[in-house]
Short mmCIF file of C-alpha atoms and ligand atoms in Angstrom, two decimals:
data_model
loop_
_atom_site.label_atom_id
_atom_site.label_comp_id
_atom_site.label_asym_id
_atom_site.label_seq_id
_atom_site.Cartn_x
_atom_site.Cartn_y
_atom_site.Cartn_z
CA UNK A 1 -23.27 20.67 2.75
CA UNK A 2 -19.34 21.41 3.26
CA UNK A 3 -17.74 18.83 5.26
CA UNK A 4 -14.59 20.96 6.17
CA UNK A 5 -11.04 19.25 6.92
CA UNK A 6 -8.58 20.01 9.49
CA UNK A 7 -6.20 23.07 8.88
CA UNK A 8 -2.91 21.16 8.25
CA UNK A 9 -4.58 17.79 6.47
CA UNK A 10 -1.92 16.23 4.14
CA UNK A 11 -3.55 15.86 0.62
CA UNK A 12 -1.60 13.64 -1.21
CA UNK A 13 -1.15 10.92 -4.09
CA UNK A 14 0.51 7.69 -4.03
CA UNK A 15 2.24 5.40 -6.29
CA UNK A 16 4.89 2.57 -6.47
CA UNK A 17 8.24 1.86 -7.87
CA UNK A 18 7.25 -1.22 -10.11
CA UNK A 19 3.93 0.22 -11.19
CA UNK A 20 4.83 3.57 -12.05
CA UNK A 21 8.99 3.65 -12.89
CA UNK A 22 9.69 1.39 -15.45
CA UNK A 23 13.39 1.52 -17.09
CA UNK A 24 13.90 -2.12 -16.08
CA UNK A 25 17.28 -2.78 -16.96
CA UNK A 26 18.65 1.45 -16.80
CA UNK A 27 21.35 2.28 -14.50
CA UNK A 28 22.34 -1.11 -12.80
CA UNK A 29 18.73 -1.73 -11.78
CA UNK A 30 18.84 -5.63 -11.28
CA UNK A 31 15.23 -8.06 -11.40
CA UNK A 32 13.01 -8.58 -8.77
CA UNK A 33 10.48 -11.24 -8.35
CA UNK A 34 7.99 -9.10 -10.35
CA UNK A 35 10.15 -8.89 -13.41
CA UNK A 36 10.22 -13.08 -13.02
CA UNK A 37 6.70 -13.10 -12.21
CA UNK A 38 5.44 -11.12 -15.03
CA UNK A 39 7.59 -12.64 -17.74
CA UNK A 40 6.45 -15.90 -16.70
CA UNK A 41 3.14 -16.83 -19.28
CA UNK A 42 0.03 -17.18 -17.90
CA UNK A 43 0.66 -14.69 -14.67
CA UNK A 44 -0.50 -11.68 -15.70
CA UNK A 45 -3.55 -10.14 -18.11
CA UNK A 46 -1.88 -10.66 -22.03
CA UNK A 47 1.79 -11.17 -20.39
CA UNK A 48 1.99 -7.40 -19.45
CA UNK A 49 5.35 -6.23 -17.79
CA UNK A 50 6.50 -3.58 -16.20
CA UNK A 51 9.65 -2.98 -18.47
CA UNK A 52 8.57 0.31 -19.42
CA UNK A 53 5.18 1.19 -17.11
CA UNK A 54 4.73 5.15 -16.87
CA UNK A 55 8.32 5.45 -17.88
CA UNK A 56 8.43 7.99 -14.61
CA UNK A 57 12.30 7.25 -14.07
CA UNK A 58 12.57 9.30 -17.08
CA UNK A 59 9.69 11.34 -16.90
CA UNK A 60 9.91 12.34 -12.65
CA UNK A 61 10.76 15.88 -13.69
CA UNK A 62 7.08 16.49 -15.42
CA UNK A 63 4.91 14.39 -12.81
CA UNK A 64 6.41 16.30 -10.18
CA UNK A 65 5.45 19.49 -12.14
CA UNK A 66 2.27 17.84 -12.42
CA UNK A 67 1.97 17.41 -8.78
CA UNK A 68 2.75 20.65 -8.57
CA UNK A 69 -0.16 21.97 -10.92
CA UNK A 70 -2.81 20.23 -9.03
CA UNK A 71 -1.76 21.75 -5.73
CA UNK A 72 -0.88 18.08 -4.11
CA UNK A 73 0.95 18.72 -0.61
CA UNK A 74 2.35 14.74 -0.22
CA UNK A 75 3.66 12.68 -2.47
CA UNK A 76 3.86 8.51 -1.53
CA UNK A 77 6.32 6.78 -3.34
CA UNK A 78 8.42 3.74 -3.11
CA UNK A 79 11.50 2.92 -3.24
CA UNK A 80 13.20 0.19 -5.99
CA UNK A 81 15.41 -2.53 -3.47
CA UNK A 82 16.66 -3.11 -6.81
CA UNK A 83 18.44 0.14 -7.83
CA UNK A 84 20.08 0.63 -4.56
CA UNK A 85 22.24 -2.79 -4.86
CA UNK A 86 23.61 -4.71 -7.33
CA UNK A 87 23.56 -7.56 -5.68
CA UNK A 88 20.38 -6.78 -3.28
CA UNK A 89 22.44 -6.83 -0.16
CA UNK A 90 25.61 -5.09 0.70
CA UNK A 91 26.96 -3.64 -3.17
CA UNK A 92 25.64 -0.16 -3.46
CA UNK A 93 24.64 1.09 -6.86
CA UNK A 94 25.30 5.06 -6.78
CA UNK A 95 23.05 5.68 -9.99
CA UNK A 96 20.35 3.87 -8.44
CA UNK A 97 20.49 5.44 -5.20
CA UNK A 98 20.97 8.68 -7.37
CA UNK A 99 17.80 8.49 -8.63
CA UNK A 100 15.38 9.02 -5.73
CA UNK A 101 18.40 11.63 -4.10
CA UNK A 102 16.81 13.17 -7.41
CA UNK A 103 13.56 12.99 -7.21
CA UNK A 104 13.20 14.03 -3.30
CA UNK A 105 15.86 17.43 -4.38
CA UNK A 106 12.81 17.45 -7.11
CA UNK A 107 9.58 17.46 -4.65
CA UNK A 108 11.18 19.79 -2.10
CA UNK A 109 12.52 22.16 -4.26
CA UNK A 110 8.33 22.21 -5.64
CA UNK A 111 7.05 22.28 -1.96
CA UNK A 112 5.69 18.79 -1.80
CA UNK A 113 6.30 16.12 0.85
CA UNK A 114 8.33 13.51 0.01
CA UNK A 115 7.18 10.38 1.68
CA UNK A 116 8.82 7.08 1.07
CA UNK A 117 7.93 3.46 1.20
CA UNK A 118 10.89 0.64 1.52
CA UNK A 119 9.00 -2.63 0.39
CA UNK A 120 6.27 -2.08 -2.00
CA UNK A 121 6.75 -5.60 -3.29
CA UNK A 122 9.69 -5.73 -5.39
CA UNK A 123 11.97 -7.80 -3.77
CA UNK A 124 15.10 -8.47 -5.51
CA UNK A 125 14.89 -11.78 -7.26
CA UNK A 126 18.36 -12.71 -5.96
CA UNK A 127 17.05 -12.71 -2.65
CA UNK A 128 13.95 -14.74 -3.48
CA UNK A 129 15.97 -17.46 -5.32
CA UNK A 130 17.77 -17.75 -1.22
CA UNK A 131 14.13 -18.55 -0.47
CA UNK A 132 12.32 -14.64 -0.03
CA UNK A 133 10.91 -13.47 2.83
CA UNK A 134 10.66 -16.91 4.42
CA UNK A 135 14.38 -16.70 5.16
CA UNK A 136 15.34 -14.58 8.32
CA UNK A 137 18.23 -13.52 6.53
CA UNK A 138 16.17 -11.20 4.16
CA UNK A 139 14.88 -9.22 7.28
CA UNK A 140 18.37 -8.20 8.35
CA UNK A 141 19.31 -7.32 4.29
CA UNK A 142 15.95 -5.34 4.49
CA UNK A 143 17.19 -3.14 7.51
CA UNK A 144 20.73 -2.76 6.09
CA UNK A 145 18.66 -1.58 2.78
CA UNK A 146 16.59 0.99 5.12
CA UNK A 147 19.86 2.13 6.65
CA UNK A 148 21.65 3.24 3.19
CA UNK A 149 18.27 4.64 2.44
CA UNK A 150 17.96 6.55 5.19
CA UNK A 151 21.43 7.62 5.16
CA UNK A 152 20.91 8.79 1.20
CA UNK A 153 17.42 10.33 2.19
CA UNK A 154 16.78 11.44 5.84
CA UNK A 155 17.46 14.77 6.00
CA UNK A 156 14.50 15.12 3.52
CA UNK A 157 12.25 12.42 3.64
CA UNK A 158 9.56 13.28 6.27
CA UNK A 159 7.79 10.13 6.30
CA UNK A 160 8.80 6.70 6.09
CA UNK A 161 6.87 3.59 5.38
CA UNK A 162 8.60 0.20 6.03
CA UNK A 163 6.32 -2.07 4.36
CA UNK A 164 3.12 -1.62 1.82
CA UNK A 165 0.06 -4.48 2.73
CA UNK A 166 2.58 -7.00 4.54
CA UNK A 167 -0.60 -9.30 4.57
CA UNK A 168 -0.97 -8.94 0.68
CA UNK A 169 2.38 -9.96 -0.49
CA UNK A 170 2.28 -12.92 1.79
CA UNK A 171 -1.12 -14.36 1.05
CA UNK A 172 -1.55 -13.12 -2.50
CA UNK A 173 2.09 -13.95 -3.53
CA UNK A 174 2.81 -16.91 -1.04
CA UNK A 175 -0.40 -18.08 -0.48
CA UNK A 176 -2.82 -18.21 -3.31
CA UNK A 177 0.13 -17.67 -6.04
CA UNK A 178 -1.28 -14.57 -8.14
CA UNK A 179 0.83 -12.17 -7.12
CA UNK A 180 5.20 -12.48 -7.12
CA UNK A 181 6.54 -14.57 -5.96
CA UNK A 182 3.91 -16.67 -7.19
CA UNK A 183 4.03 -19.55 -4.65
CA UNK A 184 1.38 -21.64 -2.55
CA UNK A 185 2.67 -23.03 0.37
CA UNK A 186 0.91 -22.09 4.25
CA UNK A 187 4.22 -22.83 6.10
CA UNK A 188 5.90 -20.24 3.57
CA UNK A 189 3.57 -17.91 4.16
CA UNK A 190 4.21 -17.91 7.65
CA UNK A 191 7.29 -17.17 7.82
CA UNK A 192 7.14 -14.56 5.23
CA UNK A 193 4.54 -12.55 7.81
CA UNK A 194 6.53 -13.25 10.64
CA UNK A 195 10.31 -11.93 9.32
CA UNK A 196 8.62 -9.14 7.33
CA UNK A 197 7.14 -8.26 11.11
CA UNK A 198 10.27 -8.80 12.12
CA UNK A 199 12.47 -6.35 9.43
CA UNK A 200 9.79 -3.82 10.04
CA UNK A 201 10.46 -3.54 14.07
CA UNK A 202 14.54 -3.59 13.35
CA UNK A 203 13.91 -0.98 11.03
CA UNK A 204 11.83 1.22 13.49
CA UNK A 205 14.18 0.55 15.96
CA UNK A 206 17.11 1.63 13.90
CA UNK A 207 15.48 4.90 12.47
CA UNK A 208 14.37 5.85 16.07
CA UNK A 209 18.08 5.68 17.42
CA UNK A 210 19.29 7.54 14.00
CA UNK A 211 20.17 11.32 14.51
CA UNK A 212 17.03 11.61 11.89
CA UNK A 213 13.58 13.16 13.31
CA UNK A 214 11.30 12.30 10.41
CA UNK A 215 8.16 9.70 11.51
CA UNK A 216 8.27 6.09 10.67
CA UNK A 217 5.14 3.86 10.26
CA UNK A 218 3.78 1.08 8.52
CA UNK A 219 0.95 0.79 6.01
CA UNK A 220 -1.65 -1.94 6.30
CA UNK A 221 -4.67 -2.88 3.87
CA UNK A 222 -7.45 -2.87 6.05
CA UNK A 223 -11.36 -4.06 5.32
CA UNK A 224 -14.26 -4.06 7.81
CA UNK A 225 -15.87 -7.82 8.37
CA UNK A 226 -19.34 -7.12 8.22
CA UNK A 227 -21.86 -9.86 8.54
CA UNK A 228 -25.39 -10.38 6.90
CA UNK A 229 -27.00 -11.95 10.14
CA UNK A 230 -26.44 -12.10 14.06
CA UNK A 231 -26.03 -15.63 13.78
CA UNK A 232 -23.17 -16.57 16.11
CA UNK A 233 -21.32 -18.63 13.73
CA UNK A 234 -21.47 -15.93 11.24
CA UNK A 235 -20.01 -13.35 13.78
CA UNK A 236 -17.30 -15.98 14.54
CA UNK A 237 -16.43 -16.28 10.61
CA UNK A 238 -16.40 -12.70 10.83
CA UNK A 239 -13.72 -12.85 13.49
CA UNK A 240 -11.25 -14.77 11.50
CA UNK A 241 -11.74 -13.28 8.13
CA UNK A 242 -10.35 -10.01 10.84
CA UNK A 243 -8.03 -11.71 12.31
CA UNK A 244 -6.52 -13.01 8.81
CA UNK A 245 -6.49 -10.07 6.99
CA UNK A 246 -6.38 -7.60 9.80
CA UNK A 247 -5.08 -8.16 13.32
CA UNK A 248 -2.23 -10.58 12.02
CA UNK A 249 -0.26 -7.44 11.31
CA UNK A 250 -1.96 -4.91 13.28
CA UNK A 251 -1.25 -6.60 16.69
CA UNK A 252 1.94 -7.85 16.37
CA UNK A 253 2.90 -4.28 15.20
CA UNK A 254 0.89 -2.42 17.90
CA UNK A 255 0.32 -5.05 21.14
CA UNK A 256 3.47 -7.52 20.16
CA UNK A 257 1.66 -10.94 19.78
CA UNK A 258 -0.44 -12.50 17.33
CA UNK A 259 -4.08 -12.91 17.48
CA UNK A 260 -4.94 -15.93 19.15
CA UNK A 261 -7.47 -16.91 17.13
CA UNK A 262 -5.08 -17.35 14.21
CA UNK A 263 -2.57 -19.00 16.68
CA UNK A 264 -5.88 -21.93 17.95
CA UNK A 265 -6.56 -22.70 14.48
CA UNK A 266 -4.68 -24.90 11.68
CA UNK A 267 -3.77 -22.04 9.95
CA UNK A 268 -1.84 -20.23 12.59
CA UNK A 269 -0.74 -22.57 14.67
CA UNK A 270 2.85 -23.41 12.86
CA UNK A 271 3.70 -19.69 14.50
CA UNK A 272 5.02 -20.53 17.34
CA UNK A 273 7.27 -22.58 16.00
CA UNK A 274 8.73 -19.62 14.15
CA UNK A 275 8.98 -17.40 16.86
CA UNK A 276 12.21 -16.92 18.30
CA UNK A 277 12.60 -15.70 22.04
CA UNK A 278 12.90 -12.15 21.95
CA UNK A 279 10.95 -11.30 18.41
CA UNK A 280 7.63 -10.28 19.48
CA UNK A 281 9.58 -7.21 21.69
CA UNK A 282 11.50 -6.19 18.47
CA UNK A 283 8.60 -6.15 16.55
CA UNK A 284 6.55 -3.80 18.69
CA UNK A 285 8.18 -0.70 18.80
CA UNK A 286 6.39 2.62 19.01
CA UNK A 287 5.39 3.92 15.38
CA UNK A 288 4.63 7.41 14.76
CA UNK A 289 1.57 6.78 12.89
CA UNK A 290 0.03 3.85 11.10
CA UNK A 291 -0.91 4.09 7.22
CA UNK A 292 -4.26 2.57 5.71
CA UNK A 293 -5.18 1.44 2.05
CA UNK A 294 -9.12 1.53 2.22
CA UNK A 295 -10.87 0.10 -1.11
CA UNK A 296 -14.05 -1.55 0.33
CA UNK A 297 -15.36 -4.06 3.05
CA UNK A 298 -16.18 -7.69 3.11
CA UNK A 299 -19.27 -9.48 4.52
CA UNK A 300 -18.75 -13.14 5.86
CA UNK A 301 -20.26 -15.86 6.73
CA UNK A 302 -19.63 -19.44 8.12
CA UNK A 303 -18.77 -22.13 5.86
CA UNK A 304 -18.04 -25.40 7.81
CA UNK A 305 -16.29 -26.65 5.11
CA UNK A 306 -13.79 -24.02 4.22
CA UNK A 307 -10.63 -25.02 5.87
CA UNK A 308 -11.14 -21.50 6.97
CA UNK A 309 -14.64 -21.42 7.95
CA UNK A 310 -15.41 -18.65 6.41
CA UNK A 311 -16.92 -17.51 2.83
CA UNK A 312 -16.51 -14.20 1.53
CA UNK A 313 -20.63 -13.38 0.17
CA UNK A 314 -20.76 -11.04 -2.88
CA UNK A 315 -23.13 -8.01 -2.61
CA UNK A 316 -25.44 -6.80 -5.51
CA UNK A 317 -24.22 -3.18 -4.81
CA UNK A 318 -22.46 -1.20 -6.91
CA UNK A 319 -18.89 -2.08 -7.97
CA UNK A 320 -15.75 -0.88 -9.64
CA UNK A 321 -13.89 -2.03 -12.60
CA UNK A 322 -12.01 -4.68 -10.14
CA UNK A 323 -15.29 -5.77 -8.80
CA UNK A 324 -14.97 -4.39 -5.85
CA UNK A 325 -18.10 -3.03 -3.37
CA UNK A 326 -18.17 1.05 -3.46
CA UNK A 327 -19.12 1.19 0.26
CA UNK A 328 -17.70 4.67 1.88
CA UNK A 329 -19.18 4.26 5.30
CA UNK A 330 -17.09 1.03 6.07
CA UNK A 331 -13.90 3.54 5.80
CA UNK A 332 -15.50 5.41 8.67
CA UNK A 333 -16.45 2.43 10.86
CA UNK A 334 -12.87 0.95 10.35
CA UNK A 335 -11.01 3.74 11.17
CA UNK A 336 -13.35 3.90 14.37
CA UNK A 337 -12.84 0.09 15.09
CA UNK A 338 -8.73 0.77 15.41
CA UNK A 339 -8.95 3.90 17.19
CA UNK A 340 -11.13 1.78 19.58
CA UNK A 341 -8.87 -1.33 19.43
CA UNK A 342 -5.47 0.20 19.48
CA UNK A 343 -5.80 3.88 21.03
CA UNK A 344 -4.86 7.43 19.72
CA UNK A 345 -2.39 6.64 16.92
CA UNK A 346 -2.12 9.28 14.27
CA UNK A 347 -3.82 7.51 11.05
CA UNK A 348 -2.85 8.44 7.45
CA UNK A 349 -5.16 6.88 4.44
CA UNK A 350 -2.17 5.91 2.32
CA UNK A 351 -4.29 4.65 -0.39
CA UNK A 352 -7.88 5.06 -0.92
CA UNK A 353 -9.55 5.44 -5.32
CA UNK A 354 -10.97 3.36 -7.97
CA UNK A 355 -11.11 1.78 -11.39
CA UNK A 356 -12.63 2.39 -13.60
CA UNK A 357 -13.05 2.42 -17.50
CA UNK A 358 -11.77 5.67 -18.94
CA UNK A 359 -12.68 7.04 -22.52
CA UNK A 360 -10.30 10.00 -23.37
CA UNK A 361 -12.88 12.20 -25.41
CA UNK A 362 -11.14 15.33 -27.15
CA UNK A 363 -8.49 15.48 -25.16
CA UNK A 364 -10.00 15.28 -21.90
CA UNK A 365 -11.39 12.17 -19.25
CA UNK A 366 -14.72 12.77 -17.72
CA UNK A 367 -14.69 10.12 -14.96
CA UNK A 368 -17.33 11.13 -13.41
CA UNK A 369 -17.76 7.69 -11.33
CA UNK A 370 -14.01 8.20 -9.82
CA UNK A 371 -14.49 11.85 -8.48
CA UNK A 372 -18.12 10.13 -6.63
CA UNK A 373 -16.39 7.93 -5.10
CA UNK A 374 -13.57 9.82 -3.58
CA UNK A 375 -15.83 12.47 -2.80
CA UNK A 376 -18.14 9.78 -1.15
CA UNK A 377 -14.94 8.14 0.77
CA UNK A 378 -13.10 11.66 1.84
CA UNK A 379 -16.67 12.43 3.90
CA UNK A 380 -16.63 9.34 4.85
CA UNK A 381 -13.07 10.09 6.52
CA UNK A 382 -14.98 13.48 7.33
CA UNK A 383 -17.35 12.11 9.71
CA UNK A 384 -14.78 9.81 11.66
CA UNK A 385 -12.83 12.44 12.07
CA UNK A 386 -15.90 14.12 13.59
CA UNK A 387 -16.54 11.20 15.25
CA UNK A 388 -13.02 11.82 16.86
CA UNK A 389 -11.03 9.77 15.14
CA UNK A 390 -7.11 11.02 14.30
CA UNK A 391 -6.90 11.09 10.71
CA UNK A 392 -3.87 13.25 9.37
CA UNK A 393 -3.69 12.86 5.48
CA UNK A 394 -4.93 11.47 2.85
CA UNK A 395 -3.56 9.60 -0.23
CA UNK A 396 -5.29 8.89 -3.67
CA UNK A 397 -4.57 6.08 -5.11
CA UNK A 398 -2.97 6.72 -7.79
CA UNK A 399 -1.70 9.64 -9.02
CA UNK A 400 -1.44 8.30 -12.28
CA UNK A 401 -2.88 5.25 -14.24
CA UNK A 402 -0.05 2.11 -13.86
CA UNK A 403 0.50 -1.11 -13.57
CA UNK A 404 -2.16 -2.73 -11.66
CA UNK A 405 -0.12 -6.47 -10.86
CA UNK A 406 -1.64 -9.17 -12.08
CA UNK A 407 -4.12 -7.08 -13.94
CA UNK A 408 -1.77 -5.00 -15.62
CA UNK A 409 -2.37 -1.77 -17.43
CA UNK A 410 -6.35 -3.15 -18.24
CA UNK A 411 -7.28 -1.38 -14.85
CA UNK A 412 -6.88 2.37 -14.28
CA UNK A 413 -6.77 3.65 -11.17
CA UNK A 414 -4.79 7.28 -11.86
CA UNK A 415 -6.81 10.67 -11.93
CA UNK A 416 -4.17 11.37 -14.05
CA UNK A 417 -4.56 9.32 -17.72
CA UNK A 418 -1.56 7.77 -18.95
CA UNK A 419 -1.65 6.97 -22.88
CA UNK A 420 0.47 3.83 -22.83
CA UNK A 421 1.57 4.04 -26.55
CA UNK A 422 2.86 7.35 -26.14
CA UNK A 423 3.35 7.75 -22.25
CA UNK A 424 1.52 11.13 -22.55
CA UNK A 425 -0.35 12.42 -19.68
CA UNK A 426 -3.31 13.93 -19.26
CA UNK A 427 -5.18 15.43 -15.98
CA UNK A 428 -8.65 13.62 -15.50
CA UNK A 429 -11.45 15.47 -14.93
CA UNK A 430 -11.21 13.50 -10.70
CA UNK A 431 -7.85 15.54 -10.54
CA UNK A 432 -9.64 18.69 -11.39
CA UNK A 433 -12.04 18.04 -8.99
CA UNK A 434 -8.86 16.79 -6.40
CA UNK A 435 -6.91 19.99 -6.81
CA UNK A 436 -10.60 22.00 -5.64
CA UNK A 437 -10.76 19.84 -2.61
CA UNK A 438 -6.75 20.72 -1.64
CA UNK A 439 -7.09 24.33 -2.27
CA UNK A 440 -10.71 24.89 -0.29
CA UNK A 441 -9.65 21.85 2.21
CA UNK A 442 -13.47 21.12 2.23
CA UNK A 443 -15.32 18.97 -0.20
CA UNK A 444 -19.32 19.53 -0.64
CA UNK A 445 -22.02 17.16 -1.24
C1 LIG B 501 -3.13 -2.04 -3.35
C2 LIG B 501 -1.68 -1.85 -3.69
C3 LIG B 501 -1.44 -0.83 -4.76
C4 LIG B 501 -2.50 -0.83 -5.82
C5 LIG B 501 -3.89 -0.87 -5.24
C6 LIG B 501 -5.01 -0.86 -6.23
O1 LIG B 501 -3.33 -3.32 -2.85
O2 LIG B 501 -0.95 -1.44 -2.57
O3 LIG B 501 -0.15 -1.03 -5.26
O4 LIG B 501 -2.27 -1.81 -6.75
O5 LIG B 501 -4.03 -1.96 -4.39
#
C-alpha cells in the first residue's frame, strides 16, 4: 500500500550546533556549559567532547552537497550563542556570525530551506556562571541574541525555532543533573522553564513586529502517557507524567498559564512565586506553527511513594540502541491529542529517527532496522494526517551520526555514517531509502 503525502510536505533533516560543528575554540567561538559539562570526568560515556564532533564548521560545504544528493528540501540547524558574542551578550563576533551568513548563502544557493534554531542547549558558560537560565537577565540577552540573528539571517531564513525541548534542558540539565549544566535543584528548575518561556514570547514578539515575514515557532519533545489499566489512580499518574513533560510548555506557549495540576502539587507550586504580573501575556503570543521531536511514548502508573506519584513501567517491546520503545502509532495519537487540545496549528515533526548499531560493511551501512522505523513512523504521520491532522514537514533526526550528549558518539542516530577517526562520510543505506520517499512523496508498506 502507498500512503501518499501532501504536495508541498517539507522533507527535511535536522541537526545541532554542539553535536554536529565542532571547531571549539576556531574563530572567537567562546565555551558553553557543554564544553564545561563534558570536560568534567564522569559526565559523559569515556569523557567524550565535542571539540571536534562532525567537524561540519569545516566540512558545511560537502554536507550541504550531501543534502543536496539525497534530494532533502529542509535543512534544521542551530545556531552556536557562542560564535555570535564574545562575551555572550552585547560583543558581536563577525567570524562567528560569518559562519552561518555562510552556510544559509550555502543551502539557498543548493535549493534547500534553511531553518534555524536559537537555543539548542549551548548556552554560553559565561552566562551560566551569572546563574543560567534561572536568572531573568539571560531571557533578555537571549532576545538581543535573536535580534542580531535575525538581523544577520532574515531575509533568508524561512523558519525560526526559538528553543529545542525547553522541558529537556531544564529537567535533564537542572533537574536530574545528566545533561549541562549539570545541576539538581527543583527551585532552579523552575525558573529556568519559566524565563526560557519567557525569552521565547519576547522573541516572538520581536520577530513578529520585524519588517521580516519568515514563521517563528517553538519545538517541544512530546510523548503520549499511555496507561496499562483504567484504574483511576493510574489515569491520574498519567495526567502528571503529561502535565510534566508536556503541557508545562505547551500551555503556557499556546493558552498563557500553566497547568494546574503542576501548579496544586509540590512540584509546581513555587511558580507563582516566579511569575511576574504581566509574563503569562508575553509568553503567549501567536506562533506560526509548533515543532515536535517524536521518539516513543511512555506508560505510567501510580506510585504513592514517588514524590511524583508516578512510575514510568518498561515495556517488553522492541527497543532501540537508547532503549527506547519503537511504538509508531503513539506519533499519530499525539499529534491527534494537540490538534484536539490546542486547535488547527500547523505542526512540523522537527525530529523523529533512531539508534542503532551500525557495521560499515565494504563501504556501505545496511541499517535495515533505521529505514523500518522511519518508514513505520512517517505512516504513522500518514494516517493523522488522514485523520485530519495539520502536519507540514518532516525532520529526520539526524542527518548525520553526532554527538549524542551524555552518550556521546557510542549512539548513532545519522542516516548518514560518520567515521569519527577520519570524519569521512558515508550515505546509509536509511538515506537511500529517505531520498526515494522525497522524490515519490509517498512511502509503501
Ligand atoms: C533530542 C535532542 C537531539 C538529539 C535527540 C536524539 O532530545 O533534541 O539533540 O540528541 O534527542
Amino acid at each position: 500500500m502507498k500512503y501518499i503525502f501532501p504536495e508541498d510536505f517539507l522533507w527535511g533533516a535536522a541537526t545541532a550546533s554542539y553535536q554536529v560543528e565542532g571547531a571549539y575554540d576556531t574563530d572567537g567561538r567562546i565555551p558553553s556549559v557543554w564544553d564545561t559539562f563534558s570536560k568534567t570526568p564522569g559526565n559523559v560515556y569515556k569523557g567524550h567532547t565535542g571539540d571536534i564532533a562532525c567537524d561540519h564548521y569545516n566540512r558545511y560545504k560537502e554536507d550541504v552537497a550531501l543534502l543536496k544528493k539525497l534530494g532533502i528540501k529542509a535543512y534544521r540547524f542551530s545556531i552556536a550563542w557562542t560564535r555570535i558574542f564574545t562575551d555572550g551578550k552585547y560583543t558581536l563576533n563577525e567570524k562567528g556570525i560569518n559562519f552561518y551568513k555562510n552556510l544559509v548563502k550555502e543551502l539557498k544557493e543548493n535549493g534547500i530551506k534553511p531553518v534555524a534554531t536559537l537555543f539548542h542547549w549551548d548556552l554560553p558558560q559565561i552566562l551560566q556562571d551569572e546563574g543560567g537560565w534561572a536568572n531573568r537577565k539571560t531571557a533578555e540577552y537571549f532576545v538581543h541574541y535573536a535580534s542580531v540573528m535575525f538581523n544577520a539571517l532574515g531575509e533568508d531564513v524561512c523558519q525560526w525555532i526559538t528553543f529545542n525541548e525547553p522541558a529537556v534542558y531544564a529537567y535533564v540539565g537542572n533537574l536530574y543533573g545528566t545533561h549541562a549544566p549539570g545541576i539538581k535543584n527543583l527551585e532552579i528548575t523552575q525558573k529556568t522553564i519559566h524565563n526560557m518561556m519567557l525569552a521565547h514570547g519576547e522573541t516572538v514578539k520581536l520577530y513578529k513586529n520585524s519588517q521580516f515575514r519568515g514563521q517563528i515557532g517553538i519545538t517541544l519533545n512530546l510523548s503520549p502517557n499511555y496507561t496499562d489499566s483504567s484504574n483511576e489512580e493510574d489515569i491520574k499518574a498519567a495526567k502528571i507524567s503529561e502535565g510534566i513533560w508536556n503541557k508545562m510548555f505547551l500551555d503556557p506557549v499556546l493558552k498563557g498559564k500553566y497547568p494546574e495540576i503542576i501548579l496544586n502539587m509540590d512540584f509546581g507550586k513555587n511558580m507563582k512565586n516566579i511569575i511576574k504580573s504581566g509574563d503569562m501575556e508575553t509568553i503567549n503570543q501567536k506562533i506560526d506553527f509548533l515543532g515536535i521531536n517524536y521518539y516513543s511514548r511512555n506508560v505510567i502508573k501510580w506510585n504513592e511513594n514517588n514524590p511524583l506519584k508516578y512510575d514510568t513501567v518498561p515495556q517488553n517491546n522492541e527497543k532501540t540502541a537508547m532503549g527506547w520503545e519503537v511504538y509508531p502509532d503513539g506519533l499519530r495519537v499525539l499529534l491527534k491529542s494537540i490538534k484536539k487540545d490546542y486547535g488547527d496549528i500547523p505542526l512540523y515533526i522537527t525530529e523523529n529517527g533512531a539508534a542503532y548499531e551500525d557495521t560499515p560493511e565494504n563501504g556501505e551501512i545496511h541499517d535495515k532496522k533505521r529505514t523500518e522505523f522511519l518508514k513505520n513512523h512517517f505512516i504513522a504521520a500518514k494516517k493523522a494526517i488522514d485523520e485530519g491532522v495539520n502536519l507540514k514537514g518532516y525532520y529526520v533526526w539526524s542527518f548525520m551520526d553526532n554527538y549524542e550528549w551524555a552518550e556521546g558518539y557510542a549512539k548513532r542516530f545519522g542516516i548518514v555514517y560518520v567515521d569519527y577517526e577520519t570524519l569521512q562520510r558515508t550515505v546509509k543505506d536509511s538515506a537511500k531509502w529517505y531520498a526515494e520517499v522525497i522524490k515519490n512523496n509517498f512511502t509503501e508498506e
